[in-house]
PDB file of N, CA and C in Angstrom:
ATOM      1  N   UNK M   1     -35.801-137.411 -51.162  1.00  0.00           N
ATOM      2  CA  UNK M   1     -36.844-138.294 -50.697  1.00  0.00           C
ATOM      3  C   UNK M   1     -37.570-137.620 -49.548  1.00  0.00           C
ATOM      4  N   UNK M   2     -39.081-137.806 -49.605  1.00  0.00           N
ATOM      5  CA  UNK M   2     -39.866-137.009 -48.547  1.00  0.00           C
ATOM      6  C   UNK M   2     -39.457-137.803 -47.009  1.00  0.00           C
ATOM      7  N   UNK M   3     -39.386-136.654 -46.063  1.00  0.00           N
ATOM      8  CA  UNK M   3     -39.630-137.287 -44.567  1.00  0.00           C
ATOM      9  C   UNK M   3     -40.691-138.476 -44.436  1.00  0.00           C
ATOM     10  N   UNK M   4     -40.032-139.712 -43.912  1.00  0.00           N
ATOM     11  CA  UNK M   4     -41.168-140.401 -43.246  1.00  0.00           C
ATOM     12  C   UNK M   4     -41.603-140.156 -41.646  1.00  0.00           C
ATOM     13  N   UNK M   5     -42.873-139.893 -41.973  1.00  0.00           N
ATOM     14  CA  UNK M   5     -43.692-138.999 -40.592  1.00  0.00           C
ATOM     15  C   UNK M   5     -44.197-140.583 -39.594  1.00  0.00           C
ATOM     16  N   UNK M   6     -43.546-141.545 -39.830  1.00  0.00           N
ATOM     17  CA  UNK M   6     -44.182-142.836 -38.848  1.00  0.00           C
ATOM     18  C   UNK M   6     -42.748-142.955 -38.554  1.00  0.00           C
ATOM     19  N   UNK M   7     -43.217-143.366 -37.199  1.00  0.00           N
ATOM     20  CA  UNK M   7     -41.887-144.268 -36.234  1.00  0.00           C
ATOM     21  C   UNK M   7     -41.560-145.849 -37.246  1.00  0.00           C
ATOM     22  N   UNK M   8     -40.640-146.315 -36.457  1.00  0.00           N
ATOM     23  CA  UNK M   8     -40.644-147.577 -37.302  1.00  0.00           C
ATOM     24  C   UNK M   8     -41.477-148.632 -36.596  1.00  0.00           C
ATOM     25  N   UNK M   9     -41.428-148.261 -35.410  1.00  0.00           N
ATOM     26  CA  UNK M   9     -42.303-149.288 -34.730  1.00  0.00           C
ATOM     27  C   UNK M   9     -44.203-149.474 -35.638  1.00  0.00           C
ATOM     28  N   UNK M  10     -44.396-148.143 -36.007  1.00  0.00           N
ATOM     29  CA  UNK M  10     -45.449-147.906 -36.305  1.00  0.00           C
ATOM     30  C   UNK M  10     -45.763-148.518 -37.920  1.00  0.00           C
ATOM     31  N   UNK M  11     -44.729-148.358 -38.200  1.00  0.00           N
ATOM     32  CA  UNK M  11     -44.808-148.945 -40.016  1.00  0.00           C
ATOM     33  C   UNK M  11     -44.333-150.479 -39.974  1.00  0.00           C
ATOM     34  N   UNK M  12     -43.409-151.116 -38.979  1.00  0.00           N
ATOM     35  CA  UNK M  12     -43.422-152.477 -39.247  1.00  0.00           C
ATOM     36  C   UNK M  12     -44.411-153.622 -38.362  1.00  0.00           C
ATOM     37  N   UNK M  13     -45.030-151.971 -37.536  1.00  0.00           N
ATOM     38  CA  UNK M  13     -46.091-153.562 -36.672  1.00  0.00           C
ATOM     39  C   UNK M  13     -45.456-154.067 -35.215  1.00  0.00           C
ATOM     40  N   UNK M  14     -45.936-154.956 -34.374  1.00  0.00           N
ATOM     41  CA  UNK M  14     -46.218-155.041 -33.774  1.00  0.00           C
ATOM     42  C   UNK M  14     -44.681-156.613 -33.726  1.00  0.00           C
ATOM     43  N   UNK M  15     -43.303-156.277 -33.075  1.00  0.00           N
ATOM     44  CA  UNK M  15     -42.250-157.129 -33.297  1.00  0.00           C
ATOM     45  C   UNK M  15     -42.923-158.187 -32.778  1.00  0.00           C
ATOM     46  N   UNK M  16     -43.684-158.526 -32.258  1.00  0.00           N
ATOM     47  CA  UNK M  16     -44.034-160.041 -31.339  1.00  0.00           C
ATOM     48  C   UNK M  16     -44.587-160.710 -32.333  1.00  0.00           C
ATOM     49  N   UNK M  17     -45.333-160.037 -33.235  1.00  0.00           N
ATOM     50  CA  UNK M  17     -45.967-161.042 -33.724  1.00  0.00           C
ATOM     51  C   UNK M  17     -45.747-160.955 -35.530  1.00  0.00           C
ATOM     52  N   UNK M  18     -45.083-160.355 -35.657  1.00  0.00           N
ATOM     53  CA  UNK M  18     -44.709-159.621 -37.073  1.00  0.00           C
ATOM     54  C   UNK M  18     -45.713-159.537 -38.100  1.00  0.00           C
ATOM     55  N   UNK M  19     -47.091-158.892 -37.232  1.00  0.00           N
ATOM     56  CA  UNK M  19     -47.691-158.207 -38.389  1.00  0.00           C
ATOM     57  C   UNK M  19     -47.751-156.628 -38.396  1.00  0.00           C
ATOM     58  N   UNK M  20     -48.077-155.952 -39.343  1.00  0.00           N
ATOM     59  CA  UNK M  20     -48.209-154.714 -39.143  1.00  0.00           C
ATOM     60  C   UNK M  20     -49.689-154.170 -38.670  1.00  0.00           C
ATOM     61  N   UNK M  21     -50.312-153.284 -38.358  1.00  0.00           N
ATOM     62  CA  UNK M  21     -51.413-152.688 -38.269  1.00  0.00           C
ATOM     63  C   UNK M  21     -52.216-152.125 -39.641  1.00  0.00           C
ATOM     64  N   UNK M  22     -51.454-152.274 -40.381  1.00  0.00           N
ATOM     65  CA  UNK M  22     -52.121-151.382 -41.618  1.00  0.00           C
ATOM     66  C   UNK M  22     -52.328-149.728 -41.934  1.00  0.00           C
ATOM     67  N   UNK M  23     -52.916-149.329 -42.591  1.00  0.00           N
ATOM     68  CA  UNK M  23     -53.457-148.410 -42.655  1.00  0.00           C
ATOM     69  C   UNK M  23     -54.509-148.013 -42.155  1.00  0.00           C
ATOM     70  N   UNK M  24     -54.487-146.711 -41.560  1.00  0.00           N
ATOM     71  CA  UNK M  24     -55.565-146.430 -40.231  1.00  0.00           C
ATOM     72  C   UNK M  24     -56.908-146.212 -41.051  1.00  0.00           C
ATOM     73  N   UNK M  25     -58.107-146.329 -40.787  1.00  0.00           N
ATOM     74  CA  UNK M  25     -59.307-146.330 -41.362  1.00  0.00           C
ATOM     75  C   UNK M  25     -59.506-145.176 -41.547  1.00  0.00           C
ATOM     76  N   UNK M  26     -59.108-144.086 -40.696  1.00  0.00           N
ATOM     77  CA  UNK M  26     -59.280-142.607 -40.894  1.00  0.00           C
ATOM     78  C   UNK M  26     -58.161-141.898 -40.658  1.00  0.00           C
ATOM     79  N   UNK M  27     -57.665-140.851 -41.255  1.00  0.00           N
ATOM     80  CA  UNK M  27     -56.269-140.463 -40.910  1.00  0.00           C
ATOM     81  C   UNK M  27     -56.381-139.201 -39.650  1.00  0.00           C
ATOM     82  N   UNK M  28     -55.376-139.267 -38.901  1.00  0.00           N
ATOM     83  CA  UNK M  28     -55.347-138.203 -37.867  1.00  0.00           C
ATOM     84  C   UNK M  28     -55.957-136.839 -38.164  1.00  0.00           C
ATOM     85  N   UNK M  29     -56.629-136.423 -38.151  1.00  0.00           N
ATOM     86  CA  UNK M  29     -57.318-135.181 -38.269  1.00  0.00           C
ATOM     87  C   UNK M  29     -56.012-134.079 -37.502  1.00  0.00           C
ATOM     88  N   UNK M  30     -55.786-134.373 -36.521  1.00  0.00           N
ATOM     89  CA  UNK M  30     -54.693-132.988 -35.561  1.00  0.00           C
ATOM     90  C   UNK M  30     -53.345-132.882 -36.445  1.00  0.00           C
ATOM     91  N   UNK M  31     -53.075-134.559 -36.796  1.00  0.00           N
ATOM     92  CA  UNK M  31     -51.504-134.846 -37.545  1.00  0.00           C
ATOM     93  C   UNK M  31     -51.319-134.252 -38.987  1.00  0.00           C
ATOM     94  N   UNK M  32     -52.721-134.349 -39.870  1.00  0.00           N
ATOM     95  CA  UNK M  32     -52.601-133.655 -40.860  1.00  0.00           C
ATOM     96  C   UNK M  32     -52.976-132.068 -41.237  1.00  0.00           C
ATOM     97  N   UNK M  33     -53.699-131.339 -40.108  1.00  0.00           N
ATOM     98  CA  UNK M  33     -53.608-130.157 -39.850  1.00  0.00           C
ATOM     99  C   UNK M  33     -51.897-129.738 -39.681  1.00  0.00           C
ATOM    100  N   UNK M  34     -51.553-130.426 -38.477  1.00  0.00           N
ATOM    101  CA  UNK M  34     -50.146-129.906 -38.611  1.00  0.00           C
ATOM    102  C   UNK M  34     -49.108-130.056 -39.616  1.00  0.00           C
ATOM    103  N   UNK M  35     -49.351-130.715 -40.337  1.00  0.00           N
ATOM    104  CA  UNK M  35     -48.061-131.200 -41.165  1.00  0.00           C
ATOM    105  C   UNK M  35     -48.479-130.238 -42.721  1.00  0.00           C
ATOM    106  N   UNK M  36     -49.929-129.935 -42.440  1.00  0.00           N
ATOM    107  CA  UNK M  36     -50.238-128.543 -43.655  1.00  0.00           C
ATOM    108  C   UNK M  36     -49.620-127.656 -43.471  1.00  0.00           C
ATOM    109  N   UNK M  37     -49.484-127.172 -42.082  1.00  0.00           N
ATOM    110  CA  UNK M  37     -48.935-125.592 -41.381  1.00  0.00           C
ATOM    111  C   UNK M  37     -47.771-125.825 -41.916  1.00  0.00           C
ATOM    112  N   UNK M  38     -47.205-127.007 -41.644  1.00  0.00           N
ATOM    113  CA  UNK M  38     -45.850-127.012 -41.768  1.00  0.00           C
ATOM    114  C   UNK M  38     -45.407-127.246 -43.220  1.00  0.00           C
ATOM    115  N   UNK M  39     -45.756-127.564 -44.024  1.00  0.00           N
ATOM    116  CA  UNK M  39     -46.019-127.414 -45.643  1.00  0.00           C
ATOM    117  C   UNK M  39     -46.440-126.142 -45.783  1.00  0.00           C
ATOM    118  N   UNK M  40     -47.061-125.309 -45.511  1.00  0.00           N
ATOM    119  CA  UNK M  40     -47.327-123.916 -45.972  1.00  0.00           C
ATOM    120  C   UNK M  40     -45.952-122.692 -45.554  1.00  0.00           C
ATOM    121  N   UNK M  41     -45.817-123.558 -43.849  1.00  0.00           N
ATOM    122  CA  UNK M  41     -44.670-122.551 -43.372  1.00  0.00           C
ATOM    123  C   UNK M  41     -43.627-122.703 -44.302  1.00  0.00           C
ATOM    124  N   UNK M  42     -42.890-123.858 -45.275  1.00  0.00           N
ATOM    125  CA  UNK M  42     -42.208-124.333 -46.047  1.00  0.00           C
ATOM    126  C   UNK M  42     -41.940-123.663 -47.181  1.00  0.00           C
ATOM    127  N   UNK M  43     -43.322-122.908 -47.730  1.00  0.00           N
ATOM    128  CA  UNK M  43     -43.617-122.724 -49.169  1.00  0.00           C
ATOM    129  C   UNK M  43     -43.912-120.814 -48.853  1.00  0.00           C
ATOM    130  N   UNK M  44     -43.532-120.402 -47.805  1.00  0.00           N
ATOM    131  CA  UNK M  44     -43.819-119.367 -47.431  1.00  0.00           C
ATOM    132  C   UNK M  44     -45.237-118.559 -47.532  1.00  0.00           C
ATOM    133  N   UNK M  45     -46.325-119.405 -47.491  1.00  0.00           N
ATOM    134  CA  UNK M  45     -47.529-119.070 -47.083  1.00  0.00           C
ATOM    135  C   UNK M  45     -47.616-118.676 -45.869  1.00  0.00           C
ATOM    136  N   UNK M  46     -48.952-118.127 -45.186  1.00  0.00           N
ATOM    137  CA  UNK M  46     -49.241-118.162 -43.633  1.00  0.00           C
ATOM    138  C   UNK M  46     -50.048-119.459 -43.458  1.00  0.00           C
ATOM    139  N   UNK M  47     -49.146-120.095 -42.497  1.00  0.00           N
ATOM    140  CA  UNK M  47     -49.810-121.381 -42.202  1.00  0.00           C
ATOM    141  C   UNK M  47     -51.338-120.944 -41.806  1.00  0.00           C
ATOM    142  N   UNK M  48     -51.758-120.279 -41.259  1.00  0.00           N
ATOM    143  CA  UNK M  48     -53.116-120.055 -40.539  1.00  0.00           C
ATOM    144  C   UNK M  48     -54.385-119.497 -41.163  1.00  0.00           C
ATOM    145  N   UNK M  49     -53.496-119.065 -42.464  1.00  0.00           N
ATOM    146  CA  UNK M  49     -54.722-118.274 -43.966  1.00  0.00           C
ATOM    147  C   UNK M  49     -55.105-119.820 -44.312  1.00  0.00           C
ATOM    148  N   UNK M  50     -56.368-119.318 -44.700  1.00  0.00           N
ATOM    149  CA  UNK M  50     -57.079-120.568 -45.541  1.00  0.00           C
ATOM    150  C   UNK M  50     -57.744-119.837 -46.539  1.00  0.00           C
ATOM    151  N   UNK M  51     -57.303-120.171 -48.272  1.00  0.00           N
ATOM    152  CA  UNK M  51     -57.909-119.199 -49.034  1.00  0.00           C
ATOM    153  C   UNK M  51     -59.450-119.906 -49.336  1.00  0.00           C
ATOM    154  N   UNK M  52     -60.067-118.445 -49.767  1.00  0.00           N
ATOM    155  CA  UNK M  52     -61.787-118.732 -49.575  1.00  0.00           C
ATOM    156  C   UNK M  52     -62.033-119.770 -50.878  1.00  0.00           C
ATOM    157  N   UNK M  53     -63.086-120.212 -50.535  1.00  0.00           N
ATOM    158  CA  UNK M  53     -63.551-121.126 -52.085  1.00  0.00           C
ATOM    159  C   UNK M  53     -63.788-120.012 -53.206  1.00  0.00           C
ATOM    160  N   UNK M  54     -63.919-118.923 -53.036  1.00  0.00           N
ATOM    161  CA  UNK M  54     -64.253-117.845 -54.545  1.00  0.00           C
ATOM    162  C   UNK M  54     -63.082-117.709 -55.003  1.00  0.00           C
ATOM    163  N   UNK M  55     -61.674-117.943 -53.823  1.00  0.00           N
ATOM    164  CA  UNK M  55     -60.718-116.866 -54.379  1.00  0.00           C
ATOM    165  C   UNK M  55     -59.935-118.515 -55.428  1.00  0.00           C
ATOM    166  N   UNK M  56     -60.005-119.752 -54.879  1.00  0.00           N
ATOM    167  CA  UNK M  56     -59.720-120.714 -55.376  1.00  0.00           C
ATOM    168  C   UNK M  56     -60.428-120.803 -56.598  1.00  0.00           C
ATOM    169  N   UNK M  57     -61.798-120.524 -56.732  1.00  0.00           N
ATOM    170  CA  UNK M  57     -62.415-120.782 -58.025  1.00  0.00           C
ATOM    171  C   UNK M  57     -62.147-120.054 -58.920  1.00  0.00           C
ATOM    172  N   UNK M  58     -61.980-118.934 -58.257  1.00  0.00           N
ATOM    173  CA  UNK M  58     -61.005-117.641 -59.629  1.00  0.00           C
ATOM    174  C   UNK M  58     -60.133-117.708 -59.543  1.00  0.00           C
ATOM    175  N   UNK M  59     -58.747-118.455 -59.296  1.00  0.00           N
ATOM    176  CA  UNK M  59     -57.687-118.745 -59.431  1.00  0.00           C
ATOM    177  C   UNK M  59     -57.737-119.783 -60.405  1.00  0.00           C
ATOM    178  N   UNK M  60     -58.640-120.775 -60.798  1.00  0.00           N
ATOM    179  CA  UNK M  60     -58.348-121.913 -61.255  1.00  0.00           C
ATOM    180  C   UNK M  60     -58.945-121.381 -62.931  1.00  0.00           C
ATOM    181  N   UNK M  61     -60.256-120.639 -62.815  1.00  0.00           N
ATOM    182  CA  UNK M  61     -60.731-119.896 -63.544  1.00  0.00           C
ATOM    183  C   UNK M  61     -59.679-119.046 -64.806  1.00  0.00           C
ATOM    184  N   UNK M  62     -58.665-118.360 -63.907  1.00  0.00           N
ATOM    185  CA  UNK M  62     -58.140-117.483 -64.422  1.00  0.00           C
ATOM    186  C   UNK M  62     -56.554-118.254 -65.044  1.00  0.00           C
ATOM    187  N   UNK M  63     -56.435-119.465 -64.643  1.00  0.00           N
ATOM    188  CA  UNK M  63     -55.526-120.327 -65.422  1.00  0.00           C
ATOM    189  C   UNK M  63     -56.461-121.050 -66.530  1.00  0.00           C
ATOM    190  N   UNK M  64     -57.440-121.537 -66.597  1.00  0.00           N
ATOM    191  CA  UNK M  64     -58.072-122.054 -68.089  1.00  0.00           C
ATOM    192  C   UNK M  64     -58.126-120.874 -68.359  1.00  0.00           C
ATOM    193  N   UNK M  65     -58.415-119.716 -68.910  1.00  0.00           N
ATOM    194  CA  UNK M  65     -58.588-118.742 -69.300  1.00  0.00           C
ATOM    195  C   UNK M  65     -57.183-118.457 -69.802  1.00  0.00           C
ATOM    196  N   UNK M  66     -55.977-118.634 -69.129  1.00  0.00           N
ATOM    197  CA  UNK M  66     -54.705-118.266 -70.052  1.00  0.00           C
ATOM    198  C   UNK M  66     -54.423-119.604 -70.626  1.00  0.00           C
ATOM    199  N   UNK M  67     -54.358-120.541 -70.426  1.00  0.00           N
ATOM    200  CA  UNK M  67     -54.197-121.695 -71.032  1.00  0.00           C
ATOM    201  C   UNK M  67     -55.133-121.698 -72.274  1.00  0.00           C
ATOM    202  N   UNK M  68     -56.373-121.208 -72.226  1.00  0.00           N
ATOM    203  CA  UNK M  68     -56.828-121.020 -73.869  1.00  0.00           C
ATOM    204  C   UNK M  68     -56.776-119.967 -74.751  1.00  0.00           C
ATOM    205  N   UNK M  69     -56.261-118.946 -73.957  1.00  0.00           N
ATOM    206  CA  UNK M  69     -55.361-117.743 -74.481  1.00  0.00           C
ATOM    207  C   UNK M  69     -54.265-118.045 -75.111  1.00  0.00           C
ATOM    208  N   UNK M  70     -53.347-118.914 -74.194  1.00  0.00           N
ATOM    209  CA  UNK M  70     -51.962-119.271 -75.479  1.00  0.00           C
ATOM    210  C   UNK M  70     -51.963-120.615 -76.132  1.00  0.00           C
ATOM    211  N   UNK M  71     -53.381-121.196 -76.352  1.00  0.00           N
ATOM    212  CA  UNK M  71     -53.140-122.226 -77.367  1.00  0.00           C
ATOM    213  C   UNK M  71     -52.821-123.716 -76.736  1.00  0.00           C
ATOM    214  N   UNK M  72     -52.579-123.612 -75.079  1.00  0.00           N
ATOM    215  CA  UNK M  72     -52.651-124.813 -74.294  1.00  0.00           C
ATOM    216  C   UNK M  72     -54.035-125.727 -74.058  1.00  0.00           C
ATOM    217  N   UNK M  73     -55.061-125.177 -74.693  1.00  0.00           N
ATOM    218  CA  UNK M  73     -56.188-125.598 -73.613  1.00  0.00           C
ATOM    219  C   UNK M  73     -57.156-125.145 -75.104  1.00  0.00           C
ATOM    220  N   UNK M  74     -57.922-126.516 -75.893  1.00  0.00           N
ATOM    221  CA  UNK M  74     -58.809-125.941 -77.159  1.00  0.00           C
ATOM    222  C   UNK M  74     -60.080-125.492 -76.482  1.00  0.00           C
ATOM    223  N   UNK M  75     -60.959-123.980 -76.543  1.00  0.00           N
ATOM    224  CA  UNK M  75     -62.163-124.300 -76.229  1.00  0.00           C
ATOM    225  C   UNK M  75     -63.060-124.858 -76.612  1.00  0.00           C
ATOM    226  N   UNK M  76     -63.973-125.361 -76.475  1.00  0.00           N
ATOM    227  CA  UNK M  76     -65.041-126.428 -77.190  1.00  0.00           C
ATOM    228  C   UNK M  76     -66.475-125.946 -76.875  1.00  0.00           C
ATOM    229  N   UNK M  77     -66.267-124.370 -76.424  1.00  0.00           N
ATOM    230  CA  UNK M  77     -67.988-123.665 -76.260  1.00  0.00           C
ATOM    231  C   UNK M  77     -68.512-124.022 -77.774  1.00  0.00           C
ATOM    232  N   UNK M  78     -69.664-124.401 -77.775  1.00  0.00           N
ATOM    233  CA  UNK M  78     -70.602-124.155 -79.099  1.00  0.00           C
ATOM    234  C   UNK M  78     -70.222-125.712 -80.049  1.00  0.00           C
ATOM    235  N   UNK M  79     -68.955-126.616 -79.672  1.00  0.00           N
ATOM    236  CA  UNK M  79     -68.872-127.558 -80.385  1.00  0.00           C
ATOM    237  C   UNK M  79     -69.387-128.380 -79.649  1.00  0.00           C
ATOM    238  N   UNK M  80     -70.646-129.424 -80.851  1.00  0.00           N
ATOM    239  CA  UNK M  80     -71.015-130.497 -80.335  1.00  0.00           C
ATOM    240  C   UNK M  80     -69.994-131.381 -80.209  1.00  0.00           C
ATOM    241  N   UNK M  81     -70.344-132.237 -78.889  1.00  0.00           N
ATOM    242  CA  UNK M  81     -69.383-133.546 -78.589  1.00  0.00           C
ATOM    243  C   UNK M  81     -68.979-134.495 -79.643  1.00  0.00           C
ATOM    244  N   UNK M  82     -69.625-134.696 -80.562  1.00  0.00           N
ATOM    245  CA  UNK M  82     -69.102-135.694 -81.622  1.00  0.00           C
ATOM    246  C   UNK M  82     -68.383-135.114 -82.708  1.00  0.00           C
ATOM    247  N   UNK M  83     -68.183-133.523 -82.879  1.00  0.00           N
ATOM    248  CA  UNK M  83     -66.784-133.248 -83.014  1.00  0.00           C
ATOM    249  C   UNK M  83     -65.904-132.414 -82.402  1.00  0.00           C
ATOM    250  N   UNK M  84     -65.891-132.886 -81.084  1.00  0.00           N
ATOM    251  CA  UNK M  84     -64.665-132.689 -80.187  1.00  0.00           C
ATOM    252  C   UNK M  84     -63.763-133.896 -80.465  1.00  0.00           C
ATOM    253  N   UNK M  85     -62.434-133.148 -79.883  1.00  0.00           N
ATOM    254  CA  UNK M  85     -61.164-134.685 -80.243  1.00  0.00           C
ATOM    255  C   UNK M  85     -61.306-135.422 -79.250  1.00  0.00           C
ATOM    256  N   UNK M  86     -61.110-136.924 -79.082  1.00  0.00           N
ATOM    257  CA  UNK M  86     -61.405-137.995 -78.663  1.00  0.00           C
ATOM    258  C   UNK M  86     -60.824-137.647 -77.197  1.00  0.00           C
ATOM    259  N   UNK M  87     -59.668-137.285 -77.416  1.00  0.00           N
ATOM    260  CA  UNK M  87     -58.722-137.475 -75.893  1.00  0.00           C
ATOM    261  C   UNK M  87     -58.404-135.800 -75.729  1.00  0.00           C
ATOM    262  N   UNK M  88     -58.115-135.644 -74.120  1.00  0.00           N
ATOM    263  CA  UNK M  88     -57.441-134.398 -74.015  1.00  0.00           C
ATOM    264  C   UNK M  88     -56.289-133.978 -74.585  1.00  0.00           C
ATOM    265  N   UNK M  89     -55.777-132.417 -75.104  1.00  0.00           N
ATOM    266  CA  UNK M  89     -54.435-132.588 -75.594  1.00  0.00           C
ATOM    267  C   UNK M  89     -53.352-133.045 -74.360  1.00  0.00           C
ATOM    268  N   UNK M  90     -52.160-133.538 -75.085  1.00  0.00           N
ATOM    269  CA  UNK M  90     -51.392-133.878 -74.152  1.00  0.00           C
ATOM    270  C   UNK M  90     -50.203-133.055 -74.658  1.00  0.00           C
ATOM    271  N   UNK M  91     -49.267-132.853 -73.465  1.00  0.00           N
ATOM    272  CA  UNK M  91     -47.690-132.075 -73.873  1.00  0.00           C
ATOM    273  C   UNK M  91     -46.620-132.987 -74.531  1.00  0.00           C
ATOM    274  N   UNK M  92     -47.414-134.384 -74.462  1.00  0.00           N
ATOM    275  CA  UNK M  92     -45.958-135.827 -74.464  1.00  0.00           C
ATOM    276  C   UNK M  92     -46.188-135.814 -75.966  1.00  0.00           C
ATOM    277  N   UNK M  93     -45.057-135.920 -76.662  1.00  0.00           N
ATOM    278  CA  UNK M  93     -45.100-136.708 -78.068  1.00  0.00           C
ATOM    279  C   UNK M  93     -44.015-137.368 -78.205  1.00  0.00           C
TER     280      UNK M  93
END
């Protein structure tokens, strides 16, 4: 089970009056920077690299590209939409 990152005071509210506060309208900007570092330090990344948007787009690029290489992923260049299959493939049967 993941760490819970709230005190308890913070998740049950306010004991006097027993409501809670809710969910914050915007989330900590400093709290979720840190808790990335610390998810990256985890996964043995460098917390402090941030990969570029090209290198993400050719990463994601270069997985559809093997996924329709081995038969995971149908391409549908050049097929009109009304005969493409209705739903995406799925792995569940």
């Amino acid at each position: 089970m993941a760490h819970h990152h709230k005190s308890n005071k913070t998740v049950e509210g306010n004991p006097d009056t027993g409501h809670g506060g809710g969910l914050p309208r915007r989330p900590d900007e400093d709290e979720l920077e840190e808790r990335t570092e610390v998810d990256r330090e985890e996964v043995g990344l460098d917390p402090e690299a941030e990969p570029s948007s090209e290198a993400q787009y050719s990463g994601e690029e270069s997985e559809v590209d093997r996924e329709v290489a081995e038969g995971e992923l149908a391409p549908d260049k050049g097929v009109h939409r009304k005969d493409r299959e209705d739903f995406p493939p799925s792995s569940y049967t």
